[in-house]
PDB file of C-alpha atoms in Angstrom:
ATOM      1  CA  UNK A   1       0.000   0.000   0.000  1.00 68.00           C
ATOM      2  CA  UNK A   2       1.198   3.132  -0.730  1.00 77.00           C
ATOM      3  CA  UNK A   3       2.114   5.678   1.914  1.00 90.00           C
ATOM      4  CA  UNK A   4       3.149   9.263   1.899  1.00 95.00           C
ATOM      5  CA  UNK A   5       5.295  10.561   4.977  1.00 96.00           C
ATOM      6  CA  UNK A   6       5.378  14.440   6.217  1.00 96.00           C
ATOM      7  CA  UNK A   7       8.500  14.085   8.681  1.00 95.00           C
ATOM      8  CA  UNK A   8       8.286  17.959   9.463  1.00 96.00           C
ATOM      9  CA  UNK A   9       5.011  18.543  11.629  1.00 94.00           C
ATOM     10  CA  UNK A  10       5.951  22.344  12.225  1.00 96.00           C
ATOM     11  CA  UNK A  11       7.525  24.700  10.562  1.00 97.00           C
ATOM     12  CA  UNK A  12       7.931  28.468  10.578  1.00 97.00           C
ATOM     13  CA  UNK A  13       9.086  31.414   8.478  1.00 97.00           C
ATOM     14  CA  UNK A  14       9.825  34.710   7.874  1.00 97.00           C
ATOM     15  CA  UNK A  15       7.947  36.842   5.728  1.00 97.00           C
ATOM     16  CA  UNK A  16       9.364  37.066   2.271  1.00 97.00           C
ATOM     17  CA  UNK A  17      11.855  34.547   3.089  1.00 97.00           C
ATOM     18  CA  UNK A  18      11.837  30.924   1.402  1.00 98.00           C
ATOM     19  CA  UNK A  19      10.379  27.622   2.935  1.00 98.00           C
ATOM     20  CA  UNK A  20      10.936  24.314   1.909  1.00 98.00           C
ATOM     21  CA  UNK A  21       8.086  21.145   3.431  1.00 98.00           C
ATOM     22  CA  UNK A  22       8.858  17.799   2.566  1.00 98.00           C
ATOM     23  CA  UNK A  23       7.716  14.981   1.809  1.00 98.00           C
ATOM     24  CA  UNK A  24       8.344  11.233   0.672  1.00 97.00           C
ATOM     25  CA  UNK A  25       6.079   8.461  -0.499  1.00 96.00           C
ATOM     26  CA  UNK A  26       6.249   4.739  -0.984  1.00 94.00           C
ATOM     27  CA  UNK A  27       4.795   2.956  -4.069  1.00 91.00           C
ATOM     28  CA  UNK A  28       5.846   0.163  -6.667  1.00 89.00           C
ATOM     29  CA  UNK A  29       4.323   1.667  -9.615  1.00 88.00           C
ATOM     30  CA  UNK A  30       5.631   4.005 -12.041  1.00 87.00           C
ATOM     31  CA  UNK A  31       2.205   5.976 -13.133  1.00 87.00           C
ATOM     32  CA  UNK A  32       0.917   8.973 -10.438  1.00 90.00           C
ATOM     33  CA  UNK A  33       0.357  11.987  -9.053  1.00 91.00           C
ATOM     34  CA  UNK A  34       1.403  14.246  -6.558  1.00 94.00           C
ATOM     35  CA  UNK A  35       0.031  16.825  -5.109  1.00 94.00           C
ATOM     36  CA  UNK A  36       0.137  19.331  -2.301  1.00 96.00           C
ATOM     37  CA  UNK A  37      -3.073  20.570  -0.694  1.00 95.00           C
ATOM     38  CA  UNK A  38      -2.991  23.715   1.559  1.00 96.00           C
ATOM     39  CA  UNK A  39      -5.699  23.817   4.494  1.00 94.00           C
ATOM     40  CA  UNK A  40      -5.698  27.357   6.389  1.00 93.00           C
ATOM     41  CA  UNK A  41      -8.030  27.522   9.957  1.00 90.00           C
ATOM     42  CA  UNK A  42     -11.176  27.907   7.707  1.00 88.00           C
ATOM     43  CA  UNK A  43     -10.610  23.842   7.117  1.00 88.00           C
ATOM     44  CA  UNK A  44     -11.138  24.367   3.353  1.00 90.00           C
ATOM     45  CA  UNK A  45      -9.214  22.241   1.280  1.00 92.00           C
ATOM     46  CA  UNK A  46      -7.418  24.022  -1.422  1.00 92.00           C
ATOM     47  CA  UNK A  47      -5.376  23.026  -4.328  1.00 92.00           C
ATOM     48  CA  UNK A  48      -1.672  24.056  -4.282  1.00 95.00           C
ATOM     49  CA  UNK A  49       0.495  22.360  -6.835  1.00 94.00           C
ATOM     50  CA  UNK A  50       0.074  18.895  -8.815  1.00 92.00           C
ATOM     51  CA  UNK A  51       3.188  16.981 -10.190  1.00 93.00           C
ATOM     52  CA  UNK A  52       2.294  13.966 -13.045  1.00 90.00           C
ATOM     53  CA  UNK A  53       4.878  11.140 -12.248  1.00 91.00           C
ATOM     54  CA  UNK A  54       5.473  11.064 -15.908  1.00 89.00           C
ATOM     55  CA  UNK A  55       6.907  14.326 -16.227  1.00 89.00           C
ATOM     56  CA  UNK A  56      10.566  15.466 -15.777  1.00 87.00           C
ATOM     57  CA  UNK A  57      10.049  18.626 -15.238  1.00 93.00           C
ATOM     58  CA  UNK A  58       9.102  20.213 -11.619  1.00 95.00           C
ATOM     59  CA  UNK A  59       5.887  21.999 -11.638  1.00 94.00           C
ATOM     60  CA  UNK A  60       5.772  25.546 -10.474  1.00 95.00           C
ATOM     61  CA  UNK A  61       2.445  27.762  -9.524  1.00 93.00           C
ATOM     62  CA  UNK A  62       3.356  31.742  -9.201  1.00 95.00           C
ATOM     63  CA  UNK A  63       5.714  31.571  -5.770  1.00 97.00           C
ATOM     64  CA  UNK A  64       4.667  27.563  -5.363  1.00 97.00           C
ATOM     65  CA  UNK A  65       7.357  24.775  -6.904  1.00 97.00           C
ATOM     66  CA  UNK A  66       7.896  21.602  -6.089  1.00 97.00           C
ATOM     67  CA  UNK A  67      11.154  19.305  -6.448  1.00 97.00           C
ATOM     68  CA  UNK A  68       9.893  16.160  -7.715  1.00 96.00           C
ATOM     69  CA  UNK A  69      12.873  13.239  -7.220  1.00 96.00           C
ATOM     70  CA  UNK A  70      11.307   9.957  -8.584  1.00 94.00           C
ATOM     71  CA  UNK A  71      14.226   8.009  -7.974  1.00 94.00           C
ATOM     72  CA  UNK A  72      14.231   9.178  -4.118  1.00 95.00           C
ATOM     73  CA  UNK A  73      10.376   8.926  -3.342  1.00 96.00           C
ATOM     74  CA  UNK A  74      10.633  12.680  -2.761  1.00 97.00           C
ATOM     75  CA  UNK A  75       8.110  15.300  -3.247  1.00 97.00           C
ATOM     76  CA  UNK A  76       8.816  18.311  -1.876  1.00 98.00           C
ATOM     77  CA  UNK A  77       7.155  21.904  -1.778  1.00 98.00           C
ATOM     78  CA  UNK A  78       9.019  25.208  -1.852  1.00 98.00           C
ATOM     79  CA  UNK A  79       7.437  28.484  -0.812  1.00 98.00           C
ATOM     80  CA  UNK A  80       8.824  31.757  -2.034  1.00 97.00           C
ATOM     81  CA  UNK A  81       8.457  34.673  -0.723  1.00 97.00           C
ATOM     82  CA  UNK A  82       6.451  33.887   2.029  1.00 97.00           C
ATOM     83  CA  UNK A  83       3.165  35.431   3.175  1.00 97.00           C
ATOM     84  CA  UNK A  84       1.356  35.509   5.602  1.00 96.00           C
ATOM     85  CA  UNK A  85      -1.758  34.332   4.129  1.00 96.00           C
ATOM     86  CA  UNK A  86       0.692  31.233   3.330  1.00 97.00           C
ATOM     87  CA  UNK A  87       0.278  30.096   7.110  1.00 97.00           C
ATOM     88  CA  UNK A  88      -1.683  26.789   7.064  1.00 97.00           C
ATOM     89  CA  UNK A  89      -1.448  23.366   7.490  1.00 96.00           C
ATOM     90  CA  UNK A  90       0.137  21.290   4.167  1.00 97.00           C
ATOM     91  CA  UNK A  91      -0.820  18.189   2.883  1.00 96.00           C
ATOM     92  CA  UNK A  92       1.025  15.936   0.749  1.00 96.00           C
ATOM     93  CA  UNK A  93      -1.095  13.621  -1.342  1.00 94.00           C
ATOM     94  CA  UNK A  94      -0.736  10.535  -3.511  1.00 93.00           C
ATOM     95  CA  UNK A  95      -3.163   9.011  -6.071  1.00 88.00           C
ATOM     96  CA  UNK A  96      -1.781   6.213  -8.246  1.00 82.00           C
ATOM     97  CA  UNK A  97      -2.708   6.277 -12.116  1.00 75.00           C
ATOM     98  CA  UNK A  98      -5.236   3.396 -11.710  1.00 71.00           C
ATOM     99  CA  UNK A  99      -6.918   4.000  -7.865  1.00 69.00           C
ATOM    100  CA  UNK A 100      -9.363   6.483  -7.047  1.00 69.00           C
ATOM    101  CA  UNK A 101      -8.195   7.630  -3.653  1.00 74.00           C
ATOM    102  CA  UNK A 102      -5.729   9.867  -2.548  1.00 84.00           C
ATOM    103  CA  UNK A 103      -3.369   9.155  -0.054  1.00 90.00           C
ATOM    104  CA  UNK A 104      -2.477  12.306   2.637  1.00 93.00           C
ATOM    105  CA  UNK A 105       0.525  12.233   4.464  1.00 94.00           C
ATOM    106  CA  UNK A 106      -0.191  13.528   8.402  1.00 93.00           C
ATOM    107  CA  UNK A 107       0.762  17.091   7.408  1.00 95.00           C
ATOM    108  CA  UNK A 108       3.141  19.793   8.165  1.00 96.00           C
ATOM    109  CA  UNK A 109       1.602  23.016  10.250  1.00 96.00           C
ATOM    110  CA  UNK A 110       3.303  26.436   8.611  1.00 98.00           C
ATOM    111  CA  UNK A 111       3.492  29.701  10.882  1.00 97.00           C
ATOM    112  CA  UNK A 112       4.364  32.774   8.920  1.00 97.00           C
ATOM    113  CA  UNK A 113       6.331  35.537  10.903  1.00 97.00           C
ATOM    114  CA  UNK A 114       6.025  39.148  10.269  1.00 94.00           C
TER     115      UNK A 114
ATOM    116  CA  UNK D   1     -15.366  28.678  -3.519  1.00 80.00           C
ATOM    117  CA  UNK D   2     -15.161  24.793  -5.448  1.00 83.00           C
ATOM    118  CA  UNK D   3     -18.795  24.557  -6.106  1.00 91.00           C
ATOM    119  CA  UNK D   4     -19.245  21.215  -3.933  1.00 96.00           C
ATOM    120  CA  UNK D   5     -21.773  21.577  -0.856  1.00 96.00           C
ATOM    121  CA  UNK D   6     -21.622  19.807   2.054  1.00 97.00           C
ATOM    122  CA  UNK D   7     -24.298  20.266   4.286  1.00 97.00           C
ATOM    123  CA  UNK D   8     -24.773  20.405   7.287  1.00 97.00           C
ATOM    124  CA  UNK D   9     -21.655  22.414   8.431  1.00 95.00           C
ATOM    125  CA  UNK D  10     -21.941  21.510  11.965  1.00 96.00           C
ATOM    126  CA  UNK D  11     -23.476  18.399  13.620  1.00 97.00           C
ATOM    127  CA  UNK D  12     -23.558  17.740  17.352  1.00 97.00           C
ATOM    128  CA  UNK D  13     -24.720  14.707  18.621  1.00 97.00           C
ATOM    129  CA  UNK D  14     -24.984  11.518  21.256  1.00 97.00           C
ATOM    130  CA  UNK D  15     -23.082   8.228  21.457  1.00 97.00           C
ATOM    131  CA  UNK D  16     -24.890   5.535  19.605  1.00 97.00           C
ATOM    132  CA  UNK D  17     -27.356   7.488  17.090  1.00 97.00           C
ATOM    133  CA  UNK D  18     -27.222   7.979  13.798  1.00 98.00           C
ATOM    134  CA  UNK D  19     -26.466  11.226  10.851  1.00 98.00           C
ATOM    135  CA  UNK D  20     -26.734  11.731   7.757  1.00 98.00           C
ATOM    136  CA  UNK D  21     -24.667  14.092   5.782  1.00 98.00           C
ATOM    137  CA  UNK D  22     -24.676  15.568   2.184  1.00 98.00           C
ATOM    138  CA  UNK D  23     -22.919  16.306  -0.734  1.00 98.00           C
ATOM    139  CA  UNK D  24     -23.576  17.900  -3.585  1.00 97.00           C
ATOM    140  CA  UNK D  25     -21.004  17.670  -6.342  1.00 96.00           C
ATOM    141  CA  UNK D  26     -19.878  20.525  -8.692  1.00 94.00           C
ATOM    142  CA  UNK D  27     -21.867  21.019 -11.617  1.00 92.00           C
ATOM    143  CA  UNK D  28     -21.017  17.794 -14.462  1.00 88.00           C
ATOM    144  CA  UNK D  29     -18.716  16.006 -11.742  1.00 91.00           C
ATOM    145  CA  UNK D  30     -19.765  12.280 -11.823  1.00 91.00           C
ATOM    146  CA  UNK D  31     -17.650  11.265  -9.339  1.00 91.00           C
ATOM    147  CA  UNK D  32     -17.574  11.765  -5.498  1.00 94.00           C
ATOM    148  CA  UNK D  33     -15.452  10.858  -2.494  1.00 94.00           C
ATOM    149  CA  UNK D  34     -15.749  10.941   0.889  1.00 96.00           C
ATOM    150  CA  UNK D  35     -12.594  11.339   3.396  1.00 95.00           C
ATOM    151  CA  UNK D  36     -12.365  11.763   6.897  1.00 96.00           C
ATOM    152  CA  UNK D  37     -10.242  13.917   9.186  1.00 94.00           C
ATOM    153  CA  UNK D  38      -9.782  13.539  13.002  1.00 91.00           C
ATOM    154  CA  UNK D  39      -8.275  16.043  15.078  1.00 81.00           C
ATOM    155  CA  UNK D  40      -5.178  17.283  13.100  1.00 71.00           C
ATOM    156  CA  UNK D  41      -4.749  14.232  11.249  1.00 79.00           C
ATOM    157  CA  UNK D  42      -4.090  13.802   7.491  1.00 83.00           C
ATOM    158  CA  UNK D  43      -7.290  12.934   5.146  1.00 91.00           C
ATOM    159  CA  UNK D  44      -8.496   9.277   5.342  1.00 93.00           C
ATOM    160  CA  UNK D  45      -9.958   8.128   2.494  1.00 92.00           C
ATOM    161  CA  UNK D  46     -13.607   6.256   3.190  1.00 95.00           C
ATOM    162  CA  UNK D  47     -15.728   5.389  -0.464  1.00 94.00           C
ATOM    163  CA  UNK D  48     -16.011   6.723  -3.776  1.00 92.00           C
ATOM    164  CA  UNK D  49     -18.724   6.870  -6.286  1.00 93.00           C
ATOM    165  CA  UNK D  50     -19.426   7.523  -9.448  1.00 91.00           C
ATOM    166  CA  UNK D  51     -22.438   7.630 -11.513  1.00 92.00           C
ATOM    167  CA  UNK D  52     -24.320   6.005  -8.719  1.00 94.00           C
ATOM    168  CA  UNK D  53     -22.126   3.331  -8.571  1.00 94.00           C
ATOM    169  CA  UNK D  54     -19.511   2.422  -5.711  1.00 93.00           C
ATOM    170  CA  UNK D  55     -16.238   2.231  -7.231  1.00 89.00           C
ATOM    171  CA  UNK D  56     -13.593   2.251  -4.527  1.00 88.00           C
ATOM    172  CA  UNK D  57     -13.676   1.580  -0.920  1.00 90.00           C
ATOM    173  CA  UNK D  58     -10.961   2.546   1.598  1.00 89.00           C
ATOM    174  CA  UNK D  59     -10.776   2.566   5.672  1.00 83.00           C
ATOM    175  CA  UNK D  60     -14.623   2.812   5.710  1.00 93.00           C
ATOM    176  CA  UNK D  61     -16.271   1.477   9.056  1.00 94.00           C
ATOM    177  CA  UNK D  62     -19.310  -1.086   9.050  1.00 95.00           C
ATOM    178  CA  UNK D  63     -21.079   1.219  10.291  1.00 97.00           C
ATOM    179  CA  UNK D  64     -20.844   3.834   7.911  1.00 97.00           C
ATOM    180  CA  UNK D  65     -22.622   3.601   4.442  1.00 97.00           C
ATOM    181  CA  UNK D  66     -22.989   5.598   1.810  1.00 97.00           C
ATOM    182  CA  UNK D  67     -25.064   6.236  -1.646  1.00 97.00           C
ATOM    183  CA  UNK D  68     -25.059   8.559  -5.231  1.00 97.00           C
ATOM    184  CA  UNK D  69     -28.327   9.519  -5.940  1.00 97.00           C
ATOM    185  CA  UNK D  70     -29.450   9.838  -9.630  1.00 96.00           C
ATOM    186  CA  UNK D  71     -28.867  13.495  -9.218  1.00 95.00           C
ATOM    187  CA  UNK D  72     -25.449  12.551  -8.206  1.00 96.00           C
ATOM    188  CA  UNK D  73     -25.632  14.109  -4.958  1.00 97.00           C
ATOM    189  CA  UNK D  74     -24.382  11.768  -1.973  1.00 98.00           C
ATOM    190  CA  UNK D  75     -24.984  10.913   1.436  1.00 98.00           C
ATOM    191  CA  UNK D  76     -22.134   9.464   3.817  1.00 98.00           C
ATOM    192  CA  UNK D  77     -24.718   7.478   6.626  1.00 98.00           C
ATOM    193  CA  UNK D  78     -22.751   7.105  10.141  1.00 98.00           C
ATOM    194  CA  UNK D  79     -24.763   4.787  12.614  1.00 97.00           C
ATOM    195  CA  UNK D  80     -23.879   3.236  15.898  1.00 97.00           C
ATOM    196  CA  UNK D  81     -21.748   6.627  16.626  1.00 97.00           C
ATOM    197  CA  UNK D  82     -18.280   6.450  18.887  1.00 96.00           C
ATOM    198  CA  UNK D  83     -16.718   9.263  20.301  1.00 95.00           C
ATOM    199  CA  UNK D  84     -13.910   7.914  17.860  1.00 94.00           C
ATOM    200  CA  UNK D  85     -16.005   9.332  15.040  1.00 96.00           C
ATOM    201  CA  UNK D  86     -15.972  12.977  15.887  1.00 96.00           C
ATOM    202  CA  UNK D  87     -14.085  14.475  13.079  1.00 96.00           C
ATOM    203  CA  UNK D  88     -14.180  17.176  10.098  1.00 96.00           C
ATOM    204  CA  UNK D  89     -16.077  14.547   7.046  1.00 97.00           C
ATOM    205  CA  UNK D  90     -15.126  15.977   3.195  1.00 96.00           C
ATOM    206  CA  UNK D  91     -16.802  15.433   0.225  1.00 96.00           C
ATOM    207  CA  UNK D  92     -15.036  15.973  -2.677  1.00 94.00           C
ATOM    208  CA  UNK D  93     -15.722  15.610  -6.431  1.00 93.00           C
ATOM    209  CA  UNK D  94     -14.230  15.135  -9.906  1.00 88.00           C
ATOM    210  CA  UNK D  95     -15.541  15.085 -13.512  1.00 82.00           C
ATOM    211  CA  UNK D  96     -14.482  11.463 -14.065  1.00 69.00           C
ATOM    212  CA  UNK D  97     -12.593   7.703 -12.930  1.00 63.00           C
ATOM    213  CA  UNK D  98      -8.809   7.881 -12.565  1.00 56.00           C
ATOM    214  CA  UNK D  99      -7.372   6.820 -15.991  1.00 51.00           C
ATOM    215  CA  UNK D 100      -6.568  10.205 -16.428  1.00 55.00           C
ATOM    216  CA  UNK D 101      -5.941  13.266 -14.419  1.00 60.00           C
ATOM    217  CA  UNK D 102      -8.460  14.989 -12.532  1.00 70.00           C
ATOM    218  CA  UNK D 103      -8.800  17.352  -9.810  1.00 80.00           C
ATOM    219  CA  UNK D 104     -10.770  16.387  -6.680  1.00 87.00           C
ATOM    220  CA  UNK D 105     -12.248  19.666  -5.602  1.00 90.00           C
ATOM    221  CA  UNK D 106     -13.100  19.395  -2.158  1.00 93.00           C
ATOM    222  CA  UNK D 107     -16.123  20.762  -0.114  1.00 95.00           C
ATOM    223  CA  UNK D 108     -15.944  23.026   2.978  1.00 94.00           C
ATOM    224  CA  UNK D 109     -16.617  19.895   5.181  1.00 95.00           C
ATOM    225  CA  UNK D 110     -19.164  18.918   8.016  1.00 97.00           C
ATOM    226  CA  UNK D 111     -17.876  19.006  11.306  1.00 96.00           C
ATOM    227  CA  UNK D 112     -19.301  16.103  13.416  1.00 97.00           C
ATOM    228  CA  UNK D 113     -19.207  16.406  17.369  1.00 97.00           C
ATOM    229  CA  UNK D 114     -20.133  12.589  19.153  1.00 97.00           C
ATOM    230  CA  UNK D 115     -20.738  13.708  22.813  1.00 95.00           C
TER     231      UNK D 115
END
């Protein structure tokens, strides 16, 4: 079964400076996604950045990029310029090609500092 | 806003009844899931369904059921209740299966309180 593992559970930053959350997964197969899902006190959860398994190429979203090792199991997120609307709790989520549920590591709470 | 409804937003209730809550999928989603999160906890995923049909089932209790309605709306069923089972519930929903990409867009979530 595949499992996805947040080893940070808190984290802080400055504002403006960079972050980086990680995060690292465990599957056999070679067909998936990635993504990172951003919850902030209002519980919603929202959409930060998707990486396709297939692809070589790190995704990046505005100040949001992720550096995708395949080899290493490693997904991790990197926040630039930090805000403080950025201060939330991160999730790091599998789905395989061929399953219908995502997987969500236990997550990673982010404090912003002014 | 994702355009998937959960209702009710808040649900308070006693050890050993039963609840019923909703979802309401985004406009030409056929699919929906349910997940559940305890107290600071990651997402667990429960049952999916799409088209009316159940096509994936994850940690899902005995005790909790669930159905698609021809209007694809759902209904996650929780009987029996623990204290255990106090936790935020999501729905979420996505225009098809999984042999491609697509996004889950997830709904604000129903907070259930088992006192």
């Amino acid at each position: 079964a595949q499992t996805v593992t947040q080893s940070q559970p808190e984290m802080s930053v400055q504002e403006a400076e960079t972050v980086t959350l990680s995060c690292t997964y465990d599957t056999s197969e070679s067909d998936y996604y990635l993504f990172w899902y951003k919850q902030p006190p209002s519980r919603q959860m929202i959409l930060v950045i998707r990486q396709e398994a297939y692809k070589q190429q790190n995704a990046t979203e505005n100040r949001f990029s992720v550096n995708f090792q395949k080899a290493a199991k490693s997904f991790s997120l990197k926040i630039s310029d930090s805000q403080l609307g950025d201060a939330a709790m991160y999730f790091c989520a599998y789905r395989s090609e061929n399953n219908n549920d995502m997987r969500f590591g236990a997550g990673t709470r982010l404090t912003v500092k002014p | 806003d994702s355009g998937v409804t959960q209702t009710p937003k808040h649900l308070i209730t006693a050890t050993g009844q039963r609840v019923t809550l909703r979802c309401s999928p985004r406009s030409g989603d056929l699919s929906v899931y349910w997940y559940q999160q305890s107290l600071d906890q990651g997402l667990q995923f429960l049952i999916q369904y799409y088209n009316g049909e159940e096509r994936a089932k994850g940690n899902i209790l005995e005790r909790f059921s669930a159905q698609q309605f021809p209007d694809l709306h759902s209904e996650l069923n929780l009987s029996s209740l623990e204290l255990g089972d106090s936790a935020l519930y999501f729905c979420a929903s996505s225009v098809g299966l999984a042999e491609y990409y697509n996004e889950q867009f997830f709904g604000p979530g129903t907070r259930l309180t088992v006192l």
